[in-house]
Amino acid sequence: MPSQATRPSLVGMPAVWLRDNCPCPLCRDPVSGQRLLHITDIPADIAVAEVVESDGTVSVLFHPDGHRAVFDRDWLARHGEPAGGGPPDPRTEEAKRLWSAADLGGEPPRGSWPRYLAQAGYRRACQSAILREGLLLLSDVPTAPGAVLAVAASLGYVRETNYGRLFDVRVESSPSNLAFTSLPIPPHTDNPYRDPVPTVQLLHCLDNAAEGGDSGFVDGFHAAAALRAQDPAAFATLAITPVTFGYRDATTELSATRPLISLDPRGRIREIAINSRSLQPVRLPGPRAAAFYAAYAAFAELLSAAPSMLTVRLRPGDCAVFDNTRVLHARTGFAQAGRRHLQGCYADLDGVESAVAVGERATTGGFRRKDQT
Ligand code: OGA
Ligand code: ZN
Ligand code: ZN
């Protein structure tokens, strides 16, 4: 008698899951590894008619379509029921090492660009720091204009924005953004008015001879987790209240609406967006606006607190690379007469994940199309 339930040896997955994941060449293209079978091809009453197990494989006969799937046992073990109730998501707090400045010994994770270029294992360790700590300070990136683009390219793809593929951060005469003045800038994430937001930011120091202009970095996930522990209601308010960020200049008018703290469907911290320069008037009923402001202020307090903030003085050749959905950046004001010139650009975290995964193939035996899903 066919049954829609399956046996424990089939990792507890239902017949429809097994049918959908049949690896045969009719169901999966052998060249690309991509699925040929469409969900609507599977009969609604699909059931397992017979299971034949051997050492390395599990063969399943389905009813009513009479199809047979032969699974590799190890594949079933790797892809079946997950331990944590769902697939791991590398973007959430669960996959990160949260830090305060003291946890890092007051020093950002550092790397050397020449060594990064020369040694694949070292490069992977640096890229992993961007994913795990959300911050990497590369030294000895040539102080040539545009060099930051080579760093971004090594992390995947440059994300062009309204500021160009590359932007200069220095004092301008009619600045369209406070970044291009000598004013201090409190901790913030960039471009929260973009949808999607660029997820990696790079700032490369070409010159920093001005008095002041020191950089600060704060782990927004760490601060959000602290807020959740200390004031759960404030944390919840920030997580469920969408606000609008906007930016306009002569040729651009951008806006995006999102909460300051975004959670994944399982309630874990996944993204922070905070930027006082571009936050638009908060449109909420009066009492909810007051609650939002109280929570926003409590969060900003934690973000600016001395123990959170890592202070770094960028030297020419330093390139800070950080997760723009997690690690906030700031700078102190500087003397307008001094020379200070950074070049920045954006990239994305999925490109960094890809660079690490491709790098790991060399040590794990290479590319398996069949794993593609
Ligand atoms: C920026 C910015 C900081 C700095 O350009 O996004 O925040 O150190 N700059 O000038
Ligand atoms: Zn098949
Ligand atoms: Zn910025």
mmCIF file of N, CA and C and ligand atoms in Angstrom, residues 19 21-28 37 67-70, ligand 2:
data_model
loop_
_atom_site.group_PDB
_atom_site.id
_atom_site.type_symbol
_atom_site.label_atom_id
_atom_site.label_comp_id
_atom_site.label_asym_id
_atom_site.label_seq_id
_atom_site.Cartn_x
_atom_site.Cartn_y
_atom_site.Cartn_z
ATOM 1 N N ARG A 19 10.313 13.102 -4.484
ATOM 2 C CA ARG A 19 10.053 13.137 -5.929
ATOM 3 C C ARG A 19 10.667 14.392 -6.537
ATOM 4 N N ASN A 21 13.197 16.011 -5.612
ATOM 5 C CA ASN A 21 14.660 16.009 -5.585
ATOM 6 C C ASN A 21 15.279 14.827 -6.315
ATOM 7 N N CYS A 22 14.487 14.140 -7.149
ATOM 8 C CA CYS A 22 15.047 13.017 -7.909
ATOM 9 C C CYS A 22 16.243 13.511 -8.737
ATOM 10 N N PRO A 23 17.390 12.825 -8.640
ATOM 11 C CA PRO A 23 18.578 13.297 -9.348
ATOM 12 C C PRO A 23 18.741 12.746 -10.765
ATOM 13 N N CYS A 24 17.764 11.989 -11.275
ATOM 14 C CA CYS A 24 17.959 11.345 -12.582
ATOM 15 C C CYS A 24 18.005 12.398 -13.694
ATOM 16 N N PRO A 25 18.558 12.015 -14.861
ATOM 17 C CA PRO A 25 18.754 13.023 -15.936
ATOM 18 C C PRO A 25 17.452 13.550 -16.533
ATOM 19 N N LEU A 26 16.321 12.858 -16.274
ATOM 20 C CA LEU A 26 15.043 13.401 -16.737
ATOM 21 C C LEU A 26 14.581 14.533 -15.809
ATOM 22 N N CYS A 27 14.984 14.444 -14.548
ATOM 23 C CA CYS A 27 14.518 15.411 -13.552
ATOM 24 C C CYS A 27 15.520 16.545 -13.329
ATOM 25 N N ARG A 28 16.802 16.272 -13.607
ATOM 26 C CA ARG A 28 17.854 17.270 -13.416
ATOM 27 C C ARG A 28 18.792 17.280 -14.607
ATOM 28 N N LEU A 37 12.498 19.263 -13.632
ATOM 29 C CA LEU A 37 11.148 18.942 -13.145
ATOM 30 C C LEU A 37 10.505 20.201 -12.562
ATOM 31 N N HIS A 67 7.690 6.521 -11.359
ATOM 32 C CA HIS A 67 9.053 7.013 -11.509
ATOM 33 C C HIS A 67 9.937 6.412 -10.421
ATOM 34 N N ARG A 68 11.238 6.228 -10.743
ATOM 35 C CA ARG A 68 12.174 5.720 -9.732
ATOM 36 C C ARG A 68 13.293 6.726 -9.525
ATOM 37 N N ALA A 69 13.575 7.028 -8.263
ATOM 38 C CA ALA A 69 14.669 7.939 -7.919
ATOM 39 C C ALA A 69 15.707 7.158 -7.120
ATOM 40 N N VAL A 70 16.970 7.324 -7.491
ATOM 41 C CA VAL A 70 18.051 6.662 -6.742
ATOM 42 C C VAL A 70 18.902 7.757 -6.089
HETATM 43 ZN ZN ZN B 2 13.840 11.463 -12.010
#
